Coordinates of C-alpha atoms and ligand atoms in Angstrom, one line a residue:
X163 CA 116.8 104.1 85.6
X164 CA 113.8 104.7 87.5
X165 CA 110.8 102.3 87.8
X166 CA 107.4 102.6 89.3
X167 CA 105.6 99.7 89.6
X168 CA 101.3 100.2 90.3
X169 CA 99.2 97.0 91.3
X170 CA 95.7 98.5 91.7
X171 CA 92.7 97.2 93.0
X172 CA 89.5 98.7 93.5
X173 CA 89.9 100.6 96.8
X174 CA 93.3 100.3 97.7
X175 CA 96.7 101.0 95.5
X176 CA 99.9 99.7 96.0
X177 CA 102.9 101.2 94.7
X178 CA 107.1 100.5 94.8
X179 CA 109.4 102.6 92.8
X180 CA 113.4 100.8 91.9
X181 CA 116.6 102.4 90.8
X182 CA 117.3 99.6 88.4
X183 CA 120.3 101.3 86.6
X184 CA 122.3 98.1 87.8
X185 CA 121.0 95.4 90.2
X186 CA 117.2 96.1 90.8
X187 CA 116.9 98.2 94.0
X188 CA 113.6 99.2 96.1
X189 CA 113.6 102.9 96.9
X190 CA 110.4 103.5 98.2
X191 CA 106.9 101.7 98.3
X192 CA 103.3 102.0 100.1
X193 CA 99.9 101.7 99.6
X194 CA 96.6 104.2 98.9
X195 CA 93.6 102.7 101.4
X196 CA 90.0 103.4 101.2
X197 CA 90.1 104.9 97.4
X198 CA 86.9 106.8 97.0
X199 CA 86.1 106.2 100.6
X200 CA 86.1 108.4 103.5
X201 CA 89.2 108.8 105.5
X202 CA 91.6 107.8 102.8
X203 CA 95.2 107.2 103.9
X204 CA 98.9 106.8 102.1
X205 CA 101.1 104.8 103.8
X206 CA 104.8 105.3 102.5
X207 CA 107.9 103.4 103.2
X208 CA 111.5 104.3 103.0
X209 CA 114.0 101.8 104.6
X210 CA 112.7 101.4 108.0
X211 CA 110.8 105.1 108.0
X212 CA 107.2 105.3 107.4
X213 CA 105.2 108.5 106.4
X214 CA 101.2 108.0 107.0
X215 CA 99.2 110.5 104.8
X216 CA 95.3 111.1 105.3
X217 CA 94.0 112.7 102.3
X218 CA 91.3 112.5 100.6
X219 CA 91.2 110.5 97.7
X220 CA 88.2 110.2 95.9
X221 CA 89.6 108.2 92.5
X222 CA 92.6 106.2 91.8
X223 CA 94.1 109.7 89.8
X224 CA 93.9 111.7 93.1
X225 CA 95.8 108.7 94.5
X226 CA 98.4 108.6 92.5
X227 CA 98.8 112.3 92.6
X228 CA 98.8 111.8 96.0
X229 CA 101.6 108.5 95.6
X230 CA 103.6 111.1 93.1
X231 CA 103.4 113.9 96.0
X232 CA 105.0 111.4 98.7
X233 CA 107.6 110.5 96.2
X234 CA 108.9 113.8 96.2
X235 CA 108.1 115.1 99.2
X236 CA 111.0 116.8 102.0
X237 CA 110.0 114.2 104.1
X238 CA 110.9 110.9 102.7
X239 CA 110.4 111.6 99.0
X240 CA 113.1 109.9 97.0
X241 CA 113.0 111.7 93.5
X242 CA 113.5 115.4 92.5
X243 CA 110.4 115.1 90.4
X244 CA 108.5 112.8 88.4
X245 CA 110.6 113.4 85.6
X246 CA 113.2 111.4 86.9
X247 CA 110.5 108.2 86.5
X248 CA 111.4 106.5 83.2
X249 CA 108.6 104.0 83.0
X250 CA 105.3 102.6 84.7
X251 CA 104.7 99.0 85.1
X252 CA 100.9 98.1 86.1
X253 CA 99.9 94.7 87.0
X254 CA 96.8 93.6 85.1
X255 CA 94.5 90.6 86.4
X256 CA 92.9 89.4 83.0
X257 CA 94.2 89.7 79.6
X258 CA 92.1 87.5 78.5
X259 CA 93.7 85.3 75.6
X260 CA 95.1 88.5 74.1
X261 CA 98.4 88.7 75.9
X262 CA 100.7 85.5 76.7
X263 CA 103.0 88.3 77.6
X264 CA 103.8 91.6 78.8
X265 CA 103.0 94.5 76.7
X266 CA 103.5 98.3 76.4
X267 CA 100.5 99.9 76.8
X268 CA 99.1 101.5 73.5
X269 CA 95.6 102.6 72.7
X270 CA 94.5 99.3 71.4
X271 CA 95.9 97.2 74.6
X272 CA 93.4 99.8 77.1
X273 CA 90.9 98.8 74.4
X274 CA 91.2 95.3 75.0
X275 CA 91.9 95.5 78.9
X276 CA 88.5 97.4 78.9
X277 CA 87.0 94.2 77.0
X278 CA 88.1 92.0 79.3
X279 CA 85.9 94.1 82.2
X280 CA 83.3 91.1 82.1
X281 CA 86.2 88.8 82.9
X282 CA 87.5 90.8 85.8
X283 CA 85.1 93.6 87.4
X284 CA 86.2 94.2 90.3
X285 CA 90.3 94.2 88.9
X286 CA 90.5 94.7 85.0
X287 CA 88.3 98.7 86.2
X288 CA 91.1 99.8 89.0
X289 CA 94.1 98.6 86.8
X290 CA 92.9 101.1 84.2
X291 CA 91.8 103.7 86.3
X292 CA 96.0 103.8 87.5
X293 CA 97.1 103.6 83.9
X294 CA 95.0 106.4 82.4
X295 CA 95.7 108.3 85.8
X296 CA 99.3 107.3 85.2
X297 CA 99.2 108.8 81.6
X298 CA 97.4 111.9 82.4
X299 CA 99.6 112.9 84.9
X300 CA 103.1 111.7 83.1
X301 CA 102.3 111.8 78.8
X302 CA 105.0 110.0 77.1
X303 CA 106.6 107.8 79.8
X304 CA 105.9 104.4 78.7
X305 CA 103.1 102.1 80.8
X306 CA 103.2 98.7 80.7
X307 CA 100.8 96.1 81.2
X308 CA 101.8 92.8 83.3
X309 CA 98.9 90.3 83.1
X310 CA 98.2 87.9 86.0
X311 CA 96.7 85.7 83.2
X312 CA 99.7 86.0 80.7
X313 CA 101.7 82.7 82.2
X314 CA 99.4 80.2 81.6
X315 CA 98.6 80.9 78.1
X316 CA 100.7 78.3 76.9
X317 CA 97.9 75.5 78.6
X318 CA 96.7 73.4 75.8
X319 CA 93.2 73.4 75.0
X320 CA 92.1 69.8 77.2
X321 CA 93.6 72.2 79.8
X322 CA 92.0 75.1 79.6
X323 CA 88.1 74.1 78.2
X324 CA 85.4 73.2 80.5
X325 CA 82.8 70.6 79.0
X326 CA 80.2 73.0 79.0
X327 CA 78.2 73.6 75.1
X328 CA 81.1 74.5 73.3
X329 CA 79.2 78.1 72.1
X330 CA 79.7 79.4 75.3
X331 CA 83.4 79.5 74.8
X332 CA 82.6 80.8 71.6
X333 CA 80.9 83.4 72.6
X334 CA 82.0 84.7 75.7
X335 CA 86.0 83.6 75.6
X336 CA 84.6 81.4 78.8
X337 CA 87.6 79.1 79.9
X338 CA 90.1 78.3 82.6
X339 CA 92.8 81.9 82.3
X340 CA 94.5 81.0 85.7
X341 CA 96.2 83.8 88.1
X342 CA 99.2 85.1 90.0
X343 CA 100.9 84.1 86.5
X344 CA 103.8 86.6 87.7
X345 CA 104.2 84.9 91.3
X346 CA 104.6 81.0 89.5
X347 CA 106.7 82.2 86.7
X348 CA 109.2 84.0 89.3
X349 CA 109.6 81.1 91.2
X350 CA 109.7 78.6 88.5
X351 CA 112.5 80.7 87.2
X352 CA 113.9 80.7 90.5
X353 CA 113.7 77.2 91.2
X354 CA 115.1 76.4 87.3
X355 CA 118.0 78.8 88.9
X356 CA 118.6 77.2 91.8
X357 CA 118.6 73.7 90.3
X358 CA 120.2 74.2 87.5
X359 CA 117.9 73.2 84.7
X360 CA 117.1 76.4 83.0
X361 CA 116.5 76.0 79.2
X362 CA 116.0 72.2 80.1
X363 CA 112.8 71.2 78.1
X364 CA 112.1 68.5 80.4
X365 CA 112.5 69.8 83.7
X366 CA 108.6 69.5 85.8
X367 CA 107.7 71.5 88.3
X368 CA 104.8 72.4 90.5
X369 CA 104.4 75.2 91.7
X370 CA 102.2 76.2 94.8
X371 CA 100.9 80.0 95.9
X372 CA 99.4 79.2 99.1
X373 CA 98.2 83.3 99.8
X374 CA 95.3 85.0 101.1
X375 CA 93.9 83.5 97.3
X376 CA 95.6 80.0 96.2
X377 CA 96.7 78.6 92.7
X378 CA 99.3 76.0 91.6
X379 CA 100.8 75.5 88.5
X380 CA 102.1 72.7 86.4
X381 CA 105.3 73.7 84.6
X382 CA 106.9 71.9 81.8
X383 CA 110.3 73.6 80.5
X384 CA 109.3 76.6 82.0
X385 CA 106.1 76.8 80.1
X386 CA 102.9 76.4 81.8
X387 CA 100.6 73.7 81.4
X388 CA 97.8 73.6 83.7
X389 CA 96.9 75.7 86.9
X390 CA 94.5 75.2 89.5
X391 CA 92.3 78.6 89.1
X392 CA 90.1 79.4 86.0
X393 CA 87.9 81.6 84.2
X394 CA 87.9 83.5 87.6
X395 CA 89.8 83.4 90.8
X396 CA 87.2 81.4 92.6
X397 CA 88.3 77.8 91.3
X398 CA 90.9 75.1 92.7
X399 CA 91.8 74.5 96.6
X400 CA 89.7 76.2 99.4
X401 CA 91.0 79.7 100.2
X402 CA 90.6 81.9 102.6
X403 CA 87.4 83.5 102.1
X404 CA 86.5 81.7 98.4
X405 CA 85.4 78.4 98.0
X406 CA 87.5 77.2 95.5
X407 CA 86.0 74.3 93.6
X408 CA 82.5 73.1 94.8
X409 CA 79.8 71.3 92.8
X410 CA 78.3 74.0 90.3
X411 CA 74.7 72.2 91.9
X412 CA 75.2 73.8 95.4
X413 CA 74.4 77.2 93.6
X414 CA 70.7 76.6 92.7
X415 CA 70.2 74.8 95.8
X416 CA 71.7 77.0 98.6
X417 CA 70.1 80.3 96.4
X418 CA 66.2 79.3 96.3
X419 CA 66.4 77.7 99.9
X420 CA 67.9 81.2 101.4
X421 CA 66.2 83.1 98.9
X422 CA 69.0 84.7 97.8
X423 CA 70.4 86.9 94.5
X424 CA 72.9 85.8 91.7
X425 CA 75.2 88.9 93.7
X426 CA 74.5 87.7 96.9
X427 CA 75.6 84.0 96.2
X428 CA 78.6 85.2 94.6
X429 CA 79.3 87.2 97.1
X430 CA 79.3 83.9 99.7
X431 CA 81.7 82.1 97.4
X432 CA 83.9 84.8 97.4
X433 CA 84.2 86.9 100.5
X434 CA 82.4 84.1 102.9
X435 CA 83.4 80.8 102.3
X436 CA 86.7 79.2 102.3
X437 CA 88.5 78.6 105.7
X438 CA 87.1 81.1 106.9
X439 CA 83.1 80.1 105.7
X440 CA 83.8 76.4 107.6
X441 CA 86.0 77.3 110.7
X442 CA 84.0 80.4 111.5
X443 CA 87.2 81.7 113.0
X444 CA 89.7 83.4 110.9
X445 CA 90.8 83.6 107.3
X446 CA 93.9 84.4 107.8
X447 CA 96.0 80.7 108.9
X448 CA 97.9 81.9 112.1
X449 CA 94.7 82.4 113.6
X450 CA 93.3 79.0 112.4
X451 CA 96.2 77.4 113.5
X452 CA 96.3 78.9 117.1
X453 CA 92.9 77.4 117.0
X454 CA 93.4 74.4 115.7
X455 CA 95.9 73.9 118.3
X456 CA 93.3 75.0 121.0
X457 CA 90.7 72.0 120.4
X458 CA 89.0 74.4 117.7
X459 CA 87.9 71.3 115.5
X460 CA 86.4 73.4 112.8
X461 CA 89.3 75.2 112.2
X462 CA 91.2 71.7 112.3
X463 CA 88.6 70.8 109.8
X464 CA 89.2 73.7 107.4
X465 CA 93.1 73.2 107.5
X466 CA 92.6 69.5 107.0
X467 CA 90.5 70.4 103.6
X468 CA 93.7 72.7 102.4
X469 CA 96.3 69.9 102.9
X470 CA 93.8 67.5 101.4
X471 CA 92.9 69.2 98.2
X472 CA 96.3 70.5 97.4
X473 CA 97.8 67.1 98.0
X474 CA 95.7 66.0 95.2
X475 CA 96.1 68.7 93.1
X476 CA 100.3 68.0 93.9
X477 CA 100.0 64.1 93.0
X478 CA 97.5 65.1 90.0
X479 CA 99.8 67.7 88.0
X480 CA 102.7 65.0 88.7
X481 CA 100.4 62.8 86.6
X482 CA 99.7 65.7 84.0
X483 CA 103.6 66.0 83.6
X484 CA 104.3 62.3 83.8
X485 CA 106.6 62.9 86.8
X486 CA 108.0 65.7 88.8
X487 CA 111.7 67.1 89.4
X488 CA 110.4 69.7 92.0
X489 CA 107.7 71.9 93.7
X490 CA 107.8 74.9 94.8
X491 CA 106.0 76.5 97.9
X492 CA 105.3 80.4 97.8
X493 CA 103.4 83.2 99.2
X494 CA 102.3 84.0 102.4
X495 CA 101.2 80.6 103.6
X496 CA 103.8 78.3 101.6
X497 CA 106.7 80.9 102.9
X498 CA 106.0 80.5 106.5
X499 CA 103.6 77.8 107.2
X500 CA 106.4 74.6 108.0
X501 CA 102.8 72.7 109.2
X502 CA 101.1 73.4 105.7
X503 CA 103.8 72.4 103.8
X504 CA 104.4 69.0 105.8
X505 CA 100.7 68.2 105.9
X506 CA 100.1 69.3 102.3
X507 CA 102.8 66.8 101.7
X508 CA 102.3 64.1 103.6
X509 CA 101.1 60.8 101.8
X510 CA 103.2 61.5 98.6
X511 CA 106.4 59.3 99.2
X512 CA 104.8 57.2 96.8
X513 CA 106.0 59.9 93.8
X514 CA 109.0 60.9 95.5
X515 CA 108.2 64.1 97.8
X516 CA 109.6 63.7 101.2
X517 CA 109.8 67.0 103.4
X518 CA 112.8 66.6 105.9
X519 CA 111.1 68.2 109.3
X520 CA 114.6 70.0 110.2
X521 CA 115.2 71.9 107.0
X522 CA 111.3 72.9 106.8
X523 CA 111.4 74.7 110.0
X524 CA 112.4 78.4 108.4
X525 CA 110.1 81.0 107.4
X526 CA 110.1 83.3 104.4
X527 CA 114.0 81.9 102.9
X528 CA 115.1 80.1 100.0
X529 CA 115.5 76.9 101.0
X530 CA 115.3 73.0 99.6
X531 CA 113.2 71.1 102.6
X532 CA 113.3 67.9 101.0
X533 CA 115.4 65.0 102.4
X534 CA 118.4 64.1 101.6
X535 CA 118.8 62.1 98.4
X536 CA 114.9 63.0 97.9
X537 CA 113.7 62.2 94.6
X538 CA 112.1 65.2 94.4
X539 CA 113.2 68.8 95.4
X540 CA 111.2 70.7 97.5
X541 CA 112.0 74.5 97.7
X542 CA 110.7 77.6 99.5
X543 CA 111.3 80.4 97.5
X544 CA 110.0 83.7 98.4
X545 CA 107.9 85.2 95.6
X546 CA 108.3 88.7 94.5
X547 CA 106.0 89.5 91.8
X548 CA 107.1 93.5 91.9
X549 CA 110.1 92.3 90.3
X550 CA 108.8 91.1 87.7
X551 CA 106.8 94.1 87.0
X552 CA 109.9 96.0 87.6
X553 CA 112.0 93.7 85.2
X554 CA 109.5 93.6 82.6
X555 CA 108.8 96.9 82.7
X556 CA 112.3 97.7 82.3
X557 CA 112.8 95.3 79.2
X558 CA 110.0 96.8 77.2
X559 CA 110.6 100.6 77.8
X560 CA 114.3 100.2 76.5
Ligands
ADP625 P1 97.9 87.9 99.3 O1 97.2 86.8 98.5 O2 97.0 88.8 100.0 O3 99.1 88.5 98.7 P2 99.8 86.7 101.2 O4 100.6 86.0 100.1 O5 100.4 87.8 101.9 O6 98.4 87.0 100.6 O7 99.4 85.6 102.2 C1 98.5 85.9 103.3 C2 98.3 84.6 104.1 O8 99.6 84.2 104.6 C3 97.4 84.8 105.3 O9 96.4 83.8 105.3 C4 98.3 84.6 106.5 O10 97.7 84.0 107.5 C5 99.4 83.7 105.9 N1 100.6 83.7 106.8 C6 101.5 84.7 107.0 N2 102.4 84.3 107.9 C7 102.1 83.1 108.3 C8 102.6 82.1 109.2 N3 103.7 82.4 109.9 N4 102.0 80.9 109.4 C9 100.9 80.6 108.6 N5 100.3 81.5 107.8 C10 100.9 82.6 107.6

């Protein structure tokens, strides 16, 4: 059986096809750059081969065409045609609460994907663009929908309501959704896995996506209870180019002193601020680190915020789940960042986290980097939130 799994954003597309007849198994992947953009390029990987492409893409159906054309090319294509794809899985960043799970895409769910447009412009738009390009090009292989938002439907209401006039909830849905719902609830399964506590009702974990955009998640039984972003991806911990939480006063001050747009000063919060807004170096945390370690004290700054507001938001889900078994560090940062993940934790002996500096010197691994006889696990596990698209995708279209 094979599956192509589609995760597009607004210029770019990125694509991985499995054989998952038995054991899931990656074939091929790449990525579309510069959709609707001049000098459009495909990227496509086989094994160690790589096959770059410049064509002209001008929407996301001329880039799949163009993804579907790579796929069965001479040169590295790895299907006969694209009849031998059986189903389509597309990652989806707000589902609103309309989906606490993933769903086959029918009429009705690209109805309700394009409601949630207000929720997620610059995503909820591209995802649809790749499903109806997806079923133009393929009728009657079955899409489905994977929802970054679907996870943490299972918050409870103090969780997810923000003490604003209640109408507004009312009347625009707004609340705290949360993201990267795939990435926590593969490594929550992971670590319920490795641990051996899956099925166990009482097993707490928190789990922490330390990426290009943060989130954590508080995990009960393997059903989530709180998370740190919310209506949007902007709120929680500093990231690097969005603010993450900030006093909702700054706005009105910083926009009639610079005399600047609604656009504009969202703009700041998301693509401007962050580590990168207060070192003025990097966003990306090798560089802040290389300049940290150079006498750069802004970028020492800017690291010292990330370790500081996620070790709260650590010790404060261990208070919203009256304790904690485990957490979990994932994603770009929390796989190979051993500084982050000893800073981040440093302080919190008191509940029982203790990261053992010999075991947390790997990089992108499974591994438990707690002391030994540590009250609380601490893991590194990998994320891999294709598979879950894969997996899902696989469950629904059988
Ligand atoms: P995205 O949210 O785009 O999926 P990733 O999960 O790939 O992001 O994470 C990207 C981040 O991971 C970047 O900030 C990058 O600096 C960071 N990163 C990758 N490798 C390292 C490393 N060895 N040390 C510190 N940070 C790292």
């Amino acid at each position: 059986m094979n599956i192509l799994v589609i995760n597009a954003g607004s210029s770019s597309l990125k694509y991985q096809t499995y054989d998952m007849t038995d054991k899931p198994v990656v074939t091929a992947k790449g990525v579309c750059e510069r959709i609707g953009m001049d000098g459009s390029v495909l990227t496509h990987k086989v094994g160690a081969d790589k096959y770059v492409t410049e064509t002209p893409m001008p929407d996301h159906t001329a880039a799949i065409n163009a993804v579907f054309a790579a796929l069965t090319s001479d040169k590295g294509g790895v299907l006969k045609s694209m009849a031998d794809i059986d189903a389509v899985g597309h990652r989806v960043l707000h589902g609103a609460d309309k989906f606490s799970e993933s769903v086959i895409v029918t009429d009705e769910v690209e109805a309700v994907i394009e409601e949630c447009i207000p929720l997620g412009p610059l995503h909820n738009p591209a995802n649809l663009a790749g499903i109806r390009a997806c079923k133009a090009i393929m009728p009657g292989v079955p899409q489905v929908a994977v929802f970054d938002t679907a996870f943490h439907q299972t918050m409870p209401d103090y969780a997810f309501t923000y003490a604003l006039p209640y109408e507004y909830y009312e009347k625009y849905k707004l609340r705290r959704y949360g993201f990267h719902g795939s990435s926590h609830r593969y490594v929550s399964q992971r670590a319920a896995e490795i641990l051996g506590r899956e099925n166990d009702p009482d097993f707490k974990l928190i789990t922490c996506h330390l990426g290009n955009g943060s989130s954590f998640a508080a995990i009960k039984g393997g059903k989530c209870i709180d998370t740190s972003m919310g209506l949007t991806p902007l709120e929680g911990i500093e990231m690097g180019t969005r603010s993450g939480s900030i006093d909702p006063a700054i706005l009105e001050f910083i926009m009639s002193r610079e005399k600047i747009d609604v656009s504009e000063m969202t703009n700041i919060l998301n693509k401007k601020s962050g580590v990168l807004g207060v070192s003025g170096v990097s966003s990306d945390f090798r560089d802040l680190d290389e300049a940290a370690d150079s006498g750069n004290l802004r970028a020492r700054l800017a690291l010292n915020i990330f370790d500081y507001e996620g070790r709260k938001l650590i010790a404060g889900y261990a208070a919203a789940l009256g304790g904690v078994d485990a957490i979990v560090f994932t994603a770009g940062i929390g796989e190979n960042s051993p500084q982050i993940r000893e800073h981040m934790t440093d302080g919190l002996e008191f509940i029982g986290i203790s990261v053992d500096p010999a075991k947390n010197n790997i990089r992108g691994k499974e591994a438990d980097v707690s002391i030994d006889g540590g009250k609380v696990r601490v893991l590194v596990i990998p994320t891999d939130e294709e598979l879950v698209l894969a997996s899902d995708t696989k469950r629904l279209a059988q």
